[in-house]
Coordinates of C-alpha atoms in Angstrom, one line a residue:
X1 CA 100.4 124.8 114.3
X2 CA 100.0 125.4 110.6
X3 CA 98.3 123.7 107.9
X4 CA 98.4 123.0 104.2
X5 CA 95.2 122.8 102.1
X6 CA 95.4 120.0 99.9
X7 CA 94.1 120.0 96.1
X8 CA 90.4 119.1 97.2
X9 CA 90.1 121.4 100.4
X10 CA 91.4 119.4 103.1
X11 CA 93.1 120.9 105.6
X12 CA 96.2 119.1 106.9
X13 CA 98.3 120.1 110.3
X14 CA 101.9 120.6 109.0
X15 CA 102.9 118.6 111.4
X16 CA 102.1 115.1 113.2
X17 CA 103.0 112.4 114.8
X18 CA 104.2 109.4 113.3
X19 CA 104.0 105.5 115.2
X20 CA 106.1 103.4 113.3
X21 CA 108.2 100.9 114.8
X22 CA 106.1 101.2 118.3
X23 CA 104.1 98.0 117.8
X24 CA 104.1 97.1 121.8
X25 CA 100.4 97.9 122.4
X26 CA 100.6 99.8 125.8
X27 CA 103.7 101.8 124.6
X28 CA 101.9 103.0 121.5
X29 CA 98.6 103.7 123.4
X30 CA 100.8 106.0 125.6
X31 CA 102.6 107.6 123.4
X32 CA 99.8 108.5 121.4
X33 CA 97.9 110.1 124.5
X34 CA 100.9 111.8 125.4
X35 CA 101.5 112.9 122.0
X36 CA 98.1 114.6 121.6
X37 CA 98.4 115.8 125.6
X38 CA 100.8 118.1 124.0
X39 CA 99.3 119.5 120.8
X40 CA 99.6 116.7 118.1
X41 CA 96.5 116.4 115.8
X42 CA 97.5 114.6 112.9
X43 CA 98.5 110.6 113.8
X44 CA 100.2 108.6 111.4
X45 CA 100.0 104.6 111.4
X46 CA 99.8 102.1 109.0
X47 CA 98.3 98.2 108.7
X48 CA 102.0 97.4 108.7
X49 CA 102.9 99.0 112.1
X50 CA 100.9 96.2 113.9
X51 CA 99.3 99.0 115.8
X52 CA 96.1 100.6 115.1
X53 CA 93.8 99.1 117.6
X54 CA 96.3 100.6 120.1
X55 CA 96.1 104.1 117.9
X56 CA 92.1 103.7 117.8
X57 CA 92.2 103.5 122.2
X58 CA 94.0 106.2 122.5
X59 CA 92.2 108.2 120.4
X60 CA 88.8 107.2 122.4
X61 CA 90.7 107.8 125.9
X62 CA 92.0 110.8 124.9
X63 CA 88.2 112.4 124.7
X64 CA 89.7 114.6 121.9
X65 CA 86.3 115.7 119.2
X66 CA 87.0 113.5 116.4
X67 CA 86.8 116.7 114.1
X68 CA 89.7 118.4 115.7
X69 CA 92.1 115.1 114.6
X70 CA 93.9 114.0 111.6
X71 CA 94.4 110.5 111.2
X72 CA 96.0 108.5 108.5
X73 CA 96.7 104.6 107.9
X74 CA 98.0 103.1 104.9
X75 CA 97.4 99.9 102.4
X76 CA 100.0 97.1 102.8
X77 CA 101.5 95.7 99.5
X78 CA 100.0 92.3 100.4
X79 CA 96.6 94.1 100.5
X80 CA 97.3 95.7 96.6
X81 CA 94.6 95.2 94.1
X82 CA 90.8 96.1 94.2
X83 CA 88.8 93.9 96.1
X84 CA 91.5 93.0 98.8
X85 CA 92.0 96.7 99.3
X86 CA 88.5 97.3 99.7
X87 CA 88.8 94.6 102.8
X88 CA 91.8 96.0 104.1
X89 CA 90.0 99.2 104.2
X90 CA 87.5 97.8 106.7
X91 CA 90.1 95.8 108.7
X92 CA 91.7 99.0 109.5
X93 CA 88.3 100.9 110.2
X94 CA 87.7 98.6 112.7
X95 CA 91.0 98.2 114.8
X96 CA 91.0 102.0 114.2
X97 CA 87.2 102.0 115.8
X98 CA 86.7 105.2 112.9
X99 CA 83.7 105.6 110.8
X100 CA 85.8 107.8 108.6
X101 CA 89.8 108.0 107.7
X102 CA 91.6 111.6 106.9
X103 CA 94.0 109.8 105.0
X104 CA 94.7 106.8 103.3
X105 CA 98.2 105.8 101.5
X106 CA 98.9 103.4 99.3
X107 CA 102.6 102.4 101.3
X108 CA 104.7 100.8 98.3
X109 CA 104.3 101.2 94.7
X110 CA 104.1 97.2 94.3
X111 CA 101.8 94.8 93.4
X112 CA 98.5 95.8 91.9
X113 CA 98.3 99.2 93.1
X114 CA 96.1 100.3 90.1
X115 CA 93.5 98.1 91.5
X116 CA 94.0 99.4 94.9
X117 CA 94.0 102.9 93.8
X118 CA 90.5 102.3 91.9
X119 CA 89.1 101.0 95.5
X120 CA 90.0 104.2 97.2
X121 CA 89.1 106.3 94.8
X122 CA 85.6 104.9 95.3
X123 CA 85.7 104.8 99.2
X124 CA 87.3 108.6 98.6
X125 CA 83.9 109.3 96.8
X126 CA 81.5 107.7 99.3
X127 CA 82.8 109.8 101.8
X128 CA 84.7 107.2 104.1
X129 CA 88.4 108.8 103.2
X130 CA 88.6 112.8 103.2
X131 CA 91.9 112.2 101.4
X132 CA 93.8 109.9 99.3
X133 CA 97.5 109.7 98.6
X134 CA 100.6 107.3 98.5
X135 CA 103.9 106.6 100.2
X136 CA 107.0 106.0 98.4
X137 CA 106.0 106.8 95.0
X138 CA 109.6 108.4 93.3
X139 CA 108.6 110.5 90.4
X140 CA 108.2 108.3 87.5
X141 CA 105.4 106.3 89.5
X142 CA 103.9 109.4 90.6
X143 CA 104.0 111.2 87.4
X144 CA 102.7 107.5 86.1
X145 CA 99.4 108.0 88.3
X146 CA 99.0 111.3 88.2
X147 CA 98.5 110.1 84.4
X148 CA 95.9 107.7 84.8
X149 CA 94.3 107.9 88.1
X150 CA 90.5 109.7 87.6
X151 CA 91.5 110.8 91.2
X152 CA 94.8 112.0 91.4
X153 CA 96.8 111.4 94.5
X154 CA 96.7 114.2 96.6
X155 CA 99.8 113.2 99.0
X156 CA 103.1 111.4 98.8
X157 CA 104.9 110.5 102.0
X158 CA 108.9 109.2 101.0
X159 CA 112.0 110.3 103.0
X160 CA 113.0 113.7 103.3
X161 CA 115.3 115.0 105.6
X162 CA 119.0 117.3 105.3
X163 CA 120.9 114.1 103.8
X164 CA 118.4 113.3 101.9
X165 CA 116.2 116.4 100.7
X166 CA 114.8 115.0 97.3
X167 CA 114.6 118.6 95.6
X168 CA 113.6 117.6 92.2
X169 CA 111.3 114.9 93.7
X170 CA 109.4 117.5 95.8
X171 CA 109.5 120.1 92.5
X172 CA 107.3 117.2 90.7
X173 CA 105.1 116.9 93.7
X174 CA 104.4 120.4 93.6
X175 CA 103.9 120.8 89.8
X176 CA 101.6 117.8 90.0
X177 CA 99.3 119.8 93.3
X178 CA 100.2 116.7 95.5
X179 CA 101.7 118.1 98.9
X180 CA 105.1 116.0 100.3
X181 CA 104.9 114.5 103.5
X182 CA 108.3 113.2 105.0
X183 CA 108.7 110.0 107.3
X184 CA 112.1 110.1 108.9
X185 CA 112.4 113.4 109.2
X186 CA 115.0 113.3 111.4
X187 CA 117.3 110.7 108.9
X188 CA 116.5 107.9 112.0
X189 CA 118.9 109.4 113.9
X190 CA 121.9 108.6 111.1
X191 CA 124.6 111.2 110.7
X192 CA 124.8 112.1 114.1
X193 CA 121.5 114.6 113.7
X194 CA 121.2 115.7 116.8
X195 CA 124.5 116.7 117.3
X196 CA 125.4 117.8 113.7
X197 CA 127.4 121.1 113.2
X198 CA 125.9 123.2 110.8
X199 CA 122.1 122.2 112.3
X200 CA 123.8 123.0 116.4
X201 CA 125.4 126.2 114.7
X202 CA 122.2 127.4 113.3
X203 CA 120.4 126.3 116.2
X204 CA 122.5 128.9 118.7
X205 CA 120.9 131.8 116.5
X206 CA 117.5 130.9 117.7
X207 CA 117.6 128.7 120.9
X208 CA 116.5 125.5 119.1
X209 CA 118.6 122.3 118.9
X210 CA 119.3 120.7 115.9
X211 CA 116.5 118.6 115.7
X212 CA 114.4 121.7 115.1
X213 CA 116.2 123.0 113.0
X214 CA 116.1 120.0 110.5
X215 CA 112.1 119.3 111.4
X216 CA 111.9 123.8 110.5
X217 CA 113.6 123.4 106.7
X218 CA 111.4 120.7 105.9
X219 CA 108.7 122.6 107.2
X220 CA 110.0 125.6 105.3
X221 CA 110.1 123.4 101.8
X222 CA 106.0 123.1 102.6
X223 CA 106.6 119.2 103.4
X224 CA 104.3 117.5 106.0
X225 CA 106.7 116.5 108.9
X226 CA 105.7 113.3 111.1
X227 CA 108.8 112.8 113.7
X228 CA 108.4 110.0 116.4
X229 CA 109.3 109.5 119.7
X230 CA 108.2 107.7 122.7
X231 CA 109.3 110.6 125.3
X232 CA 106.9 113.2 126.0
X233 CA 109.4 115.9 126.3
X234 CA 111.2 115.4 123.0
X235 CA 107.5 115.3 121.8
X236 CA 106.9 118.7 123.0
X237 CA 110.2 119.5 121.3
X238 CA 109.6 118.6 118.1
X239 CA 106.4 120.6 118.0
X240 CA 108.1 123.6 118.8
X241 CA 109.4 124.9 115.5
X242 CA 106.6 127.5 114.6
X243 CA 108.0 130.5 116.4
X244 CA 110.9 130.9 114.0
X245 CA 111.8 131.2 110.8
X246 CA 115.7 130.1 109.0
X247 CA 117.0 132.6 106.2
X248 CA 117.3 131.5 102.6
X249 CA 121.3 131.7 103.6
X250 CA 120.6 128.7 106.6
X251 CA 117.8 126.4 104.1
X252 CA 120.8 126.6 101.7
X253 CA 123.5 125.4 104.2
X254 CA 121.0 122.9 105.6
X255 CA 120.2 121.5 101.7
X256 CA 123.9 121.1 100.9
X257 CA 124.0 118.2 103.3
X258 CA 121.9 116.2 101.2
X259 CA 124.0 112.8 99.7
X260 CA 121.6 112.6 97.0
X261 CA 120.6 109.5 98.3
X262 CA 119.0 107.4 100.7
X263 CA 121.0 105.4 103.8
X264 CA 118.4 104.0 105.4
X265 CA 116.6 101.7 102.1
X266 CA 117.0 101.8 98.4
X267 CA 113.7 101.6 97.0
X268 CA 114.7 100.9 93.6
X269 CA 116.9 97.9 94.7
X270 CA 115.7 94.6 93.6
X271 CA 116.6 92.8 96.5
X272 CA 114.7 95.6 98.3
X273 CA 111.9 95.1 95.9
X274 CA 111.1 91.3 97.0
X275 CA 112.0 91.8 100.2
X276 CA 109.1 94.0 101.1
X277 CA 106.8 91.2 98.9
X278 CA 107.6 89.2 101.3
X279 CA 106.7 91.0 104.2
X280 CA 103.3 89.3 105.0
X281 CA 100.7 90.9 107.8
X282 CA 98.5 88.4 107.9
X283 CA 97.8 84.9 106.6

C-alpha cells in the first residue's frame, strides 16, 4: 500500500474501501471484516449510507489497533449549518463507537455549508478529526472555500474514473494542496468496465484485468481510490495494483475515454439539486 501526506501531515492509504449502497447491517459488518482481513485500512462511510454502527462493529470485531486504520464519514446536507453539524458530528461518533474520526467530508456543497465548515474546523482543532475535507465540491466551490475557509479543505472526494477523469478539476485540487479522492472508481460498472478493450488490452501486458488497470491510472493521477464490493476475492483484487506501473503511452489511452462528463448524476442539475434536499436521514 501507499500513501499520500496531506497538507497538515496526515498520512492517507491511497487506497480504501468504500460502503456505499451496503446499508443491510450484517452484509456491511461482513464486508467490512473481510475487507480489512485482506489489507484494507482506510473505510469510507457516510451518515447517509445508513450504516456506521455496522462499520463501528466491525471495526471492534476485527481487533485491528485503532492507529493502524483510516476511517472517514461524512456530513449530510440535512445536517449543514453550525450547530446541527456539530450534533451530527456526535451522532456519528457514537454509531461509529470512535473517540476520534480520520476524516470528515462535507458530502454536497448545499445548504449552509459555511456554517458546517466553521463546526469542523473547530472539532478539526480540538483534536476529534485528524482531517477535514469535502465531497463533491466542482472547482468554483472549492476554489470558493479555499477562499474563505481559515482551514482550508484538505480533501475533495467527486467521481473520477476513465469516462469521467476530471483533468482540470484535479489540476485545481492540486494547485490548491487538497489531494482527490474518487468514489466510483470503477464508473459503477457503466461502459462495460470490466470488459472494456483498451483497459483488457492493457491489462494482457501485465496480468491484471481491466478493473486494475482503471483503479492503477487513478492511482497514477495521485487520486485516493475507494472501490466497493461485497466479494472478498474481487476485494483482494482491487488491492492488487501496487506491483505495476502503466507507461505515459497507456495513462494517455486510458484518459482519452473520458466523455467529459458524468453518466451516473449531474451535480449541477437543478432537478438534481432539490432532489438530494429532499433526501432526509432522519426526522
Amino acid at each position: 500500500m501507499e500513501f499520500v501526506t496531506l497538507k497538515n501531515g496526515v498520512k492517507m492509504p491511497m487506497e480504501g474501501f468504500g460502503v456505499f449502497q451496503i446499508p443491510e447491517a450484517e452484509v456491511c459488518k461482513q464486508a467490512v471484516l473481510d475487507a480489512l482481513s485482506v489489507g484494507y485500512r482506510l473505510i469510507d462511510t457516510a451518515a447517509a449510507y445508513f450504516n456506521e454502527e455496522a462499520v463501528g462493529a466491525a471495526i471492534r470485531e476485527s481487533g485491528i489497533d485503532r492507529k493502524e486504520l483510516f476511517i472517514t464519514t461524512k456530513l449530510w446536507i440535512q445536517d449543514a449549518g453550525y450547530e446541527k453539524a456539530k450534533k451530527a458530528f456526535s451522532v456519528s461518533m457514537e454509531k461509529l463507537g470512535l473517540d476520534y474520526l480520520d476524516l470528515y467530508l462535507i458530502h454536497q456543497p448545499m445548504s449552509d455549508y459555511y456554517g458546517a465548515w466553521r463546526a469542523m474546523e473547530e472539532l478539526y482543532e480540538e483534536g476529534k478529526i485528524k482531517a477535514i475535507g469535502v465531497c463533491n465540491f466542482y472547482p468554483d466551490r472549492l476554489a470558493d472555500l479555499c477562499a474563505n475557509a481559515r482551514i482550508a479543505p484538505m480533501v475533495d472526494q467527486v467521481e473520477l474514473h476513465p469516462f469521467f477523469a476530471q483533468e482540470k478539476a484535479i489540476a485545481n485540487m492540486k494547485e490548491a494542496g487538497v489531494v482527490p479522492e474518487a468514489w466510483g472508481p470503477l464508473a459503477e460498472g457503466k461502459h462495460s468496465i470490466f470488459t472494456h478493450p483498451v483497459l483488457t488490452e492493457i491489462g494482457k501486458k501485465y496480468g491484471k484485468t481491466a478493473a486494475q488497470v482503471a483503479l492503477r491510472w487513478n492511482a497514477q493521477r495521485g487520486v485516493v481510490i475507494i472501490p466497493k464490493s461485497v466479494h472478498k476475492e474481487r476485494m483482494e483484487e482491487n488491492l492488487a495494483i501496487w506491483d505495476f506501473t502503466l507507461t505515459e503511452e497507456e495513462m494517455a489511452a486510458i484518459t482519452s475515454l473520458d466523455l467529459g462528463h458524468s453518466e451516473i448524476i449531474d451535480h449541477g442539475a437543478a432537478e438534481i439539486a432539490r432532489w438530494l434536499n429532499g433526501w432526509k436521514i432522519h426526522d
